[in-house]
mmCIF file of C-alpha atoms in Angstrom:
data_model
loop_
_atom_site.group_PDB
_atom_site.id
_atom_site.type_symbol
_atom_site.label_atom_id
_atom_site.label_comp_id
_atom_site.label_asym_id
_atom_site.label_seq_id
_atom_site.Cartn_x
_atom_site.Cartn_y
_atom_site.Cartn_z
ATOM 1 C CA MET A 1 105.386 110.098 115.255
ATOM 2 C CA THR A 2 104.673 106.367 115.378
ATOM 3 C CA THR A 3 103.299 104.421 112.419
ATOM 4 C CA ALA A 4 100.040 103.778 114.316
ATOM 5 C CA VAL A 5 99.461 107.496 114.885
ATOM 6 C CA ARG A 6 100.292 108.307 111.250
ATOM 7 C CA LYS A 7 97.801 105.659 110.056
ATOM 8 C CA VAL A 8 95.036 107.154 112.181
ATOM 9 C CA ASN A 9 95.896 110.625 110.881
ATOM 10 C CA GLU A 10 95.816 109.516 107.243
ATOM 11 C CA GLU A 11 92.448 107.804 107.686
ATOM 12 C CA THR A 12 91.137 110.883 109.503
ATOM 13 C CA GLU A 13 92.344 113.136 106.674
ATOM 14 C CA LEU A 14 90.678 110.956 104.050
ATOM 15 C CA ARG A 15 87.440 110.736 106.052
ATOM 16 C CA GLN A 16 87.348 114.535 106.242
ATOM 17 C CA LEU A 17 88.000 114.816 102.480
ATOM 18 C CA ILE A 18 85.136 112.371 101.786
ATOM 19 C CA ASP A 19 82.804 114.245 104.201
ATOM 20 C CA GLU A 20 83.529 117.553 102.466
ATOM 21 C CA TRP A 21 83.049 116.006 99.014
ATOM 22 C CA THR A 22 79.709 114.527 100.100
ATOM 23 C CA LYS A 23 78.481 117.889 101.436
ATOM 24 C CA ALA A 24 79.496 119.577 98.161
ATOM 25 C CA LEU A 25 77.767 116.852 96.111
ATOM 26 C CA ARG A 26 74.498 117.182 98.062
ATOM 27 C CA ALA A 27 74.575 120.963 97.499
ATOM 28 C CA LYS A 28 75.603 120.627 93.817
ATOM 29 C CA ASP A 29 78.632 122.793 94.629
ATOM 30 C CA ILE A 30 80.688 121.972 91.515
ATOM 31 C CA ASP A 31 83.890 123.643 92.771
ATOM 32 C CA GLY A 32 83.657 121.734 96.060
ATOM 33 C CA VAL A 33 83.041 118.445 94.246
ATOM 34 C CA MET A 34 86.039 119.049 91.945
ATOM 35 C CA ALA A 35 88.434 120.313 94.670
ATOM 36 C CA ASN A 36 90.344 117.055 95.156
ATOM 37 C CA TYR A 37 90.489 115.408 91.740
ATOM 38 C CA ALA A 38 93.952 115.046 90.161
ATOM 39 C CA PRO A 39 94.508 116.730 86.766
ATOM 40 C CA ASP A 40 94.855 113.290 85.136
ATOM 41 C CA VAL A 41 92.117 111.447 87.090
ATOM 42 C CA VAL A 42 91.041 108.200 85.363
ATOM 43 C CA VAL A 43 87.287 107.546 85.626
ATOM 44 C CA PHE A 44 85.351 104.315 85.082
ATOM 45 C CA GLY A 45 81.820 105.758 85.186
ATOM 46 C CA ILE A 46 78.407 104.168 85.761
ATOM 47 C CA THR A 47 77.314 104.820 82.147
ATOM 48 C CA GLY A 48 79.455 104.664 78.973
ATOM 49 C CA PRO A 49 82.209 105.123 77.777
ATOM 50 C CA LEU A 50 84.479 102.402 79.230
ATOM 51 C CA LYS A 51 86.771 105.074 80.651
ATOM 52 C CA TYR A 52 87.710 108.713 80.394
ATOM 53 C CA SER A 53 90.594 110.756 81.781
ATOM 54 C CA GLY A 54 91.102 114.322 82.917
ATOM 55 C CA TRP A 55 89.832 116.860 85.431
ATOM 56 C CA LYS A 56 87.977 118.924 82.805
ATOM 57 C CA GLN A 57 86.115 115.912 81.406
ATOM 58 C CA HIS A 58 85.112 114.875 84.928
ATOM 59 C CA ARG A 59 83.849 118.377 85.714
ATOM 60 C CA GLU A 60 81.685 118.202 82.574
ATOM 61 C CA PHE A 61 80.297 114.851 83.737
ATOM 62 C CA TRP A 62 79.269 116.295 87.129
ATOM 63 C CA GLU A 63 77.839 119.471 85.586
ATOM 64 C CA ASN A 64 75.663 117.400 83.226
ATOM 65 C CA MET A 65 74.637 115.059 86.038
ATOM 66 C CA PHE A 66 73.576 117.971 88.268
ATOM 67 C CA LYS A 67 71.243 119.215 85.481
ATOM 68 C CA THR A 68 69.284 115.925 85.514
ATOM 69 C CA ILE A 69 68.275 116.352 89.187
ATOM 70 C CA ASP A 70 65.857 119.058 90.411
ATOM 71 C CA GLY A 71 66.996 120.481 93.756
ATOM 72 C CA PRO A 72 69.574 118.920 96.086
ATOM 73 C CA ILE A 73 71.053 115.434 95.701
ATOM 74 C CA ASP A 74 70.267 112.815 98.315
ATOM 75 C CA TYR A 75 73.498 110.868 99.031
ATOM 76 C CA GLU A 76 74.032 108.192 101.672
ATOM 77 C CA MET A 77 77.165 106.074 102.301
ATOM 78 C CA ARG A 78 77.134 102.511 103.595
ATOM 79 C CA ASP A 79 80.084 100.247 104.530
ATOM 80 C CA LEU A 80 82.693 102.951 103.865
ATOM 81 C CA THR A 81 86.161 101.389 104.209
ATOM 82 C CA ILE A 82 89.305 103.541 104.046
ATOM 83 C CA THR A 83 92.816 102.086 103.682
ATOM 84 C CA ALA A 84 95.546 104.712 103.927
ATOM 85 C CA LYS A 85 99.244 104.613 104.729
ATOM 86 C CA GLY A 86 102.037 106.898 103.638
ATOM 87 C CA ASP A 87 101.002 108.626 100.414
ATOM 88 C CA VAL A 88 98.707 106.020 98.834
ATOM 89 C CA ALA A 89 95.114 105.273 99.836
ATOM 90 C CA PHE A 90 91.854 103.777 98.626
ATOM 91 C CA SER A 91 88.261 103.709 99.837
ATOM 92 C CA HIS A 92 85.171 101.754 98.863
ATOM 93 C CA GLY A 93 81.544 101.624 99.833
ATOM 94 C CA ILE A 94 77.963 101.115 98.717
ATOM 95 C CA ASN A 95 76.311 104.506 98.298
ATOM 96 C CA ARG A 96 72.714 105.564 97.654
ATOM 97 C CA MET A 97 72.205 108.412 95.232
ATOM 98 C CA GLY A 98 68.773 109.933 94.912
ATOM 99 C CA GLY A 99 66.855 113.022 93.928
ATOM 100 C CA ARG A 100 63.957 114.266 91.856
ATOM 101 C CA SER A 101 64.624 113.935 88.131
ATOM 102 C CA LYS A 102 62.314 114.765 85.210
ATOM 103 C CA LYS A 103 61.013 111.173 85.452
ATOM 104 C CA GLY A 104 60.144 111.569 89.185
ATOM 105 C CA PRO A 105 62.008 110.570 92.339
ATOM 106 C CA GLU A 106 64.917 108.244 91.663
ATOM 107 C CA ASP A 107 67.065 106.275 94.050
ATOM 108 C CA THR A 108 69.894 103.874 93.199
ATOM 109 C CA TRP A 109 72.492 102.022 95.261
ATOM 110 C CA ILE A 110 75.880 102.169 93.503
ATOM 111 C CA ARG A 111 79.326 100.677 94.183
ATOM 112 C CA VAL A 112 82.035 103.320 94.561
ATOM 113 C CA THR A 113 85.832 102.730 94.683
ATOM 114 C CA VAL A 114 88.103 105.779 94.977
ATOM 115 C CA CYS A 115 91.942 105.759 94.831
ATOM 116 C CA TYR A 116 94.116 108.579 96.197
ATOM 117 C CA ARG A 117 97.685 109.791 95.971
ATOM 118 C CA ARG A 118 99.254 112.381 98.308
ATOM 119 C CA THR A 119 101.540 114.907 96.562
ATOM 120 C CA ASN A 120 103.158 117.852 98.363
ATOM 121 C CA GLY A 121 101.019 117.086 101.411
ATOM 122 C CA LYS A 122 97.683 117.162 99.539
ATOM 123 C CA TRP A 123 95.516 114.100 98.867
ATOM 124 C CA LEU A 124 94.161 113.927 95.308
ATOM 125 C CA VAL A 125 91.777 111.416 93.734
ATOM 126 C CA THR A 126 93.638 109.785 90.821
ATOM 127 C CA HIS A 127 91.027 107.109 90.034
ATOM 128 C CA GLU A 128 87.275 106.669 90.533
ATOM 129 C CA HIS A 129 85.253 103.557 89.634
ATOM 130 C CA VAL A 130 81.452 103.715 89.970
ATOM 131 C CA SER A 131 79.092 100.975 88.803
ATOM 132 C CA VAL A 132 76.054 98.795 89.256
ATOM 133 C CA PRO A 133 76.155 95.073 88.435
ATOM 134 C CA PHE A 134 73.998 93.620 85.634
ATOM 135 C CA ASP A 135 71.643 90.675 85.381
ATOM 136 C CA MET A 136 73.337 87.828 83.506
ATOM 137 C CA LYS A 137 70.074 86.572 81.938
ATOM 138 C CA THR A 138 68.588 89.872 80.717
ATOM 139 C CA GLY A 139 71.732 91.992 80.321
ATOM 140 C CA GLN A 140 69.942 94.778 82.230
ATOM 141 C CA ALA A 141 71.772 96.997 84.732
ATOM 142 C CA LEU A 142 70.497 96.237 88.254
ATOM 143 C CA MET A 143 69.326 99.656 89.443
ATOM 144 C CA ASP A 144 67.054 98.460 92.257
ATOM 145 C CA LEU A 145 69.379 96.299 94.373
ATOM 146 C CA LYS A 146 69.604 97.137 98.076
ATOM 147 C CA PRO A 147 72.523 96.427 100.418
ATOM 148 C CA MET B 1 117.332 102.130 100.308
ATOM 149 C CA THR B 2 115.985 105.369 98.838
ATOM 150 C CA THR B 3 112.285 106.105 98.412
ATOM 151 C CA ALA B 4 112.671 106.082 94.619
ATOM 152 C CA VAL B 5 114.194 102.602 94.642
ATOM 153 C CA ARG B 6 111.516 101.323 97.051
ATOM 154 C CA LYS B 7 108.788 102.690 94.776
ATOM 155 C CA VAL B 8 110.233 100.892 91.769
ATOM 156 C CA ASN B 9 110.493 97.703 93.805
ATOM 157 C CA GLU B 10 106.894 97.902 94.971
ATOM 158 C CA GLU B 11 105.603 98.466 91.442
ATOM 159 C CA THR B 12 107.795 95.612 90.202
ATOM 160 C CA GLU B 13 106.435 93.332 92.914
ATOM 161 C CA LEU B 14 102.847 94.214 92.032
ATOM 162 C CA ARG B 15 103.468 93.787 88.294
ATOM 163 C CA GLN B 16 104.857 90.310 88.973
ATOM 164 C CA LEU B 17 101.836 89.443 91.145
ATOM 165 C CA ILE B 18 99.474 90.605 88.357
ATOM 166 C CA ASP B 19 101.459 88.650 85.714
ATOM 167 C CA GLU B 20 101.270 85.457 87.787
ATOM 168 C CA TRP B 21 97.534 85.984 88.448
ATOM 169 C CA THR B 22 96.906 86.470 84.718
ATOM 170 C CA LYS B 23 98.797 83.278 83.814
ATOM 171 C CA ALA B 24 96.778 81.345 86.422
ATOM 172 C CA LEU B 25 93.507 82.832 85.130
ATOM 173 C CA ARG B 26 94.264 81.887 81.511
ATOM 174 C CA ALA B 27 95.041 78.310 82.623
ATOM 175 C CA LYS B 28 91.996 78.166 84.962
ATOM 176 C CA ASP B 29 94.417 77.332 87.796
ATOM 177 C CA ILE B 30 92.058 78.072 90.703
ATOM 178 C CA ASP B 31 94.780 77.854 93.405
ATOM 179 C CA GLY B 32 96.994 80.268 91.448
ATOM 180 C CA VAL B 33 94.102 82.694 90.927
ATOM 181 C CA MET B 34 93.244 82.616 94.640
ATOM 182 C CA ALA B 35 96.862 82.823 95.934
ATOM 183 C CA ASN B 36 96.858 86.556 96.709
ATOM 184 C CA TYR B 37 93.332 87.373 97.871
ATOM 185 C CA ALA B 38 92.942 88.494 101.508
ATOM 186 C CA PRO B 39 90.661 86.383 103.753
ATOM 187 C CA ASP B 40 88.200 89.302 103.980
ATOM 188 C CA VAL B 41 88.442 90.521 100.350
ATOM 189 C CA VAL B 42 85.490 92.782 99.398
ATOM 190 C CA VAL B 43 84.278 92.202 95.824
ATOM 191 C CA PHE B 44 82.105 94.427 93.614
ATOM 192 C CA GLY B 45 81.488 91.944 90.775
ATOM 193 C CA ILE B 46 80.358 92.419 87.174
ATOM 194 C CA THR B 47 77.022 90.674 87.815
ATOM 195 C CA GLY B 48 74.869 90.843 90.974
ATOM 196 C CA PRO B 49 74.857 91.053 94.007
ATOM 197 C CA LEU B 50 75.996 94.617 94.828
ATOM 198 C CA LYS B 51 78.883 93.208 96.862
ATOM 199 C CA TYR B 52 80.165 90.110 98.603
ATOM 200 C CA SER B 53 83.013 89.485 101.026
ATOM 201 C CA GLY B 54 85.359 86.634 101.797
ATOM 202 C CA TRP B 55 87.984 84.440 100.193
ATOM 203 C CA LYS B 56 85.731 81.339 100.078
ATOM 204 C CA GLN B 57 82.902 83.211 98.344
ATOM 205 C CA HIS B 58 85.344 84.604 95.780
ATOM 206 C CA ARG B 59 86.771 81.151 95.097
ATOM 207 C CA GLU B 60 83.236 79.897 94.436
ATOM 208 C CA PHE B 61 82.706 82.775 91.995
ATOM 209 C CA TRP B 62 85.841 81.864 90.020
ATOM 210 C CA GLU B 63 85.050 78.130 90.073
ATOM 211 C CA ASN B 64 81.567 78.804 88.669
ATOM 212 C CA MET B 65 82.950 81.239 86.093
ATOM 213 C CA PHE B 66 85.536 78.705 84.877
ATOM 214 C CA LYS B 67 82.711 76.190 84.214
ATOM 215 C CA THR B 68 81.020 78.572 81.746
ATOM 216 C CA ILE B 69 84.086 78.659 79.432
ATOM 217 C CA ASP B 70 85.277 75.645 77.401
ATOM 218 C CA GLY B 71 89.084 75.431 77.357
ATOM 219 C CA PRO B 72 91.458 78.227 78.340
ATOM 220 C CA ILE B 73 90.481 81.840 79.042
ATOM 221 C CA ASP B 74 91.677 84.558 76.700
ATOM 222 C CA TYR B 75 92.727 87.554 78.847
ATOM 223 C CA GLU B 76 94.359 90.766 77.653
ATOM 224 C CA MET B 77 95.245 93.875 79.715
ATOM 225 C CA ARG B 78 95.220 97.444 78.372
ATOM 226 C CA ASP B 79 96.267 100.690 80.115
ATOM 227 C CA LEU B 80 97.432 98.909 83.287
ATOM 228 C CA THR B 81 98.367 101.561 85.869
ATOM 229 C CA ILE B 82 99.953 100.578 89.190
ATOM 230 C CA THR B 83 100.308 102.994 92.131
ATOM 231 C CA ALA B 84 102.273 101.519 95.032
ATOM 232 C CA LYS B 85 104.167 102.995 97.953
ATOM 233 C CA GLY B 86 104.866 101.578 101.370
ATOM 234 C CA ASP B 87 102.231 98.949 102.167
ATOM 235 C CA VAL B 88 99.215 100.253 100.206
ATOM 236 C CA ALA B 89 98.685 99.980 96.450
ATOM 237 C CA PHE B 90 96.059 100.014 93.728
ATOM 238 C CA SER B 91 95.926 99.159 90.024
ATOM 239 C CA HIS B 92 93.403 99.724 87.278
ATOM 240 C CA GLY B 93 93.027 98.860 83.626
ATOM 241 C CA ILE B 94 90.701 97.911 80.803
ATOM 242 C CA ASN B 95 90.899 94.165 80.235
ATOM 243 C CA ARG B 96 89.497 91.881 77.568
ATOM 244 C CA MET B 97 88.119 88.550 78.729
ATOM 245 C CA GLY B 98 87.212 85.974 76.140
ATOM 246 C CA GLY B 99 86.726 82.284 75.530
ATOM 247 C CA ARG B 100 84.346 79.737 74.071
ATOM 248 C CA SER B 101 81.151 79.453 76.105
ATOM 249 C CA LYS B 102 78.086 77.290 75.428
ATOM 250 C CA LYS B 103 76.719 80.231 73.375
ATOM 251 C CA GLY B 104 79.853 80.394 71.170
ATOM 252 C CA PRO B 105 82.943 82.606 71.325
ATOM 253 C CA GLU B 106 82.526 85.550 73.703
ATOM 254 C CA ASP B 107 84.681 88.574 74.195
ATOM 255 C CA THR B 108 84.082 91.527 76.511
ATOM 256 C CA TRP B 109 86.152 94.530 77.555
ATOM 257 C CA ILE B 110 85.754 95.124 81.307
ATOM 258 C CA ARG B 111 86.987 97.780 83.757
ATOM 259 C CA VAL B 112 89.084 96.316 86.581
ATOM 260 C CA THR B 113 90.246 98.127 89.753
ATOM 261 C CA VAL B 114 92.251 96.146 92.323
ATOM 262 C CA CYS B 115 93.373 97.394 95.777
ATOM 263 C CA TYR B 116 96.204 95.812 97.778
ATOM 264 C CA ARG B 117 97.597 95.819 101.292
ATOM 265 C CA ARG B 118 101.025 94.443 102.304
ATOM 266 C CA THR B 119 101.046 92.512 105.576
ATOM 267 C CA ASN B 120 104.145 90.730 106.930
ATOM 268 C CA GLY B 121 105.899 91.389 103.630
ATOM 269 C CA LYS B 122 103.162 89.819 101.464
ATOM 270 C CA TRP B 123 100.851 91.783 99.137
ATOM 271 C CA LEU B 124 97.213 90.719 99.347
ATOM 272 C CA VAL B 125 94.207 91.898 97.332
ATOM 273 C CA THR B 126 91.704 93.371 99.814
ATOM 274 C CA HIS B 127 89.278 94.801 97.241
ATOM 275 C CA GLU B 128 88.322 94.082 93.610
ATOM 276 C CA HIS B 129 85.854 96.090 91.500
ATOM 277 C CA VAL B 130 84.950 94.760 88.030
ATOM 278 C CA SER B 131 82.241 96.262 85.823
ATOM 279 C CA VAL B 132 80.932 97.354 82.465
ATOM 280 C CA PRO B 133 79.017 100.638 82.093
ATOM 281 C CA PHE B 134 75.365 100.644 81.010
ATOM 282 C CA ASP B 135 73.388 102.525 78.369
ATOM 283 C CA MET B 136 71.358 105.291 80.022
ATOM 284 C CA LYS B 137 68.494 105.025 77.474
ATOM 285 C CA THR B 138 67.993 101.246 77.386
ATOM 286 C CA GLY B 139 69.359 100.243 80.812
ATOM 287 C CA GLN B 140 71.379 97.518 79.046
ATOM 288 C CA ALA B 141 74.923 96.609 80.138
ATOM 289 C CA LEU B 142 77.385 97.663 77.403
ATOM 290 C CA MET B 143 79.179 94.401 76.620
ATOM 291 C CA ASP B 144 80.531 95.352 73.208
ATOM 292 C CA LEU B 145 82.450 98.582 73.912
ATOM 293 C CA LYS B 146 86.068 98.692 72.753
ATOM 294 C CA PRO B 147 88.870 100.826 74.247
#
C-alpha cells in the first residue's frame, strides 16, 4: 500500500468517526458520543475548570450538558480540517451548537480541536479542546460571533 | 531504526522545538517565535475573532501582543504532553503567561494545544488553539484559575 493511499484511508477513517460522533451527539446517544474517547482523555472545556482528565469525567460532562437542552441538539461543522498519517491525527473546525434550553433557543459557534491516537487498529480521542474567544475590553466570552 | 527509537526521536525533536520557541517568546524575539509556523497556520486565539489563518497574520498578532508587555515575558509550562509519530504530532499543556503591562503585573494560566506536520524533514506548526474557559453564570472569561 503506498503512503498516498494510506493517507487517504486514515482521513476517511477519521471522517467516518467524526460523522458517527456527530450523529450520536445530535441524538443525545451518550454511548455513541463516548465510543471513541481514550480512558485518559485530557479535556480543555468551554467552561471551567482549566482542564480535566478521564473518560468517566467526560461522560459526566456530556450527560449534564444533554440535560440543559430540550429535544435534539442542532450541530453543524464548518471548515473541518483533518490531518492524519500513521497512528497520530488531529482535526479542527468551527462548529455551531444549538438547541432549545430552559432560557429559549440558543446557538453558539465554538472552536473545536480534537487529537487522536491509533492503538491496536482503533482510533481514540486522547485530547479535546473546545472554546470561544473573549472580548479584551469587557472580559466577556464572545458567544455571538459568526464564521 | 526501530519504531520505538523513532518515536523517542520525534518527541525529542518536538520538545527541542518547544524549548526554543519558549526562549524566543520570553525574549520577545519575533523571528524566533515565528520560525516554525506553517505559511497557512490556522489559529484559534484567546481573544476574538473565532479564527484566523496565515503566517503574516500570526506575526502581526505576536508583534501587537509584545507591545502590551513592558520588558520580558514570563512563561511557564505545566503538564506538557507531546504525541508524535511519523510526520504528524500534537502537544498540549497549561501554561502561565505573565509580565508587566500598562495596568501593572499580569499573570494568566491558559490552555494551549499545538498541532504539527513534518514536511521535507522540518516540523511546522499548522494549528494553534489557545483559550481560557468562561463562567457559565456570568459569561466572564476565567482569567484567574490556577492548575
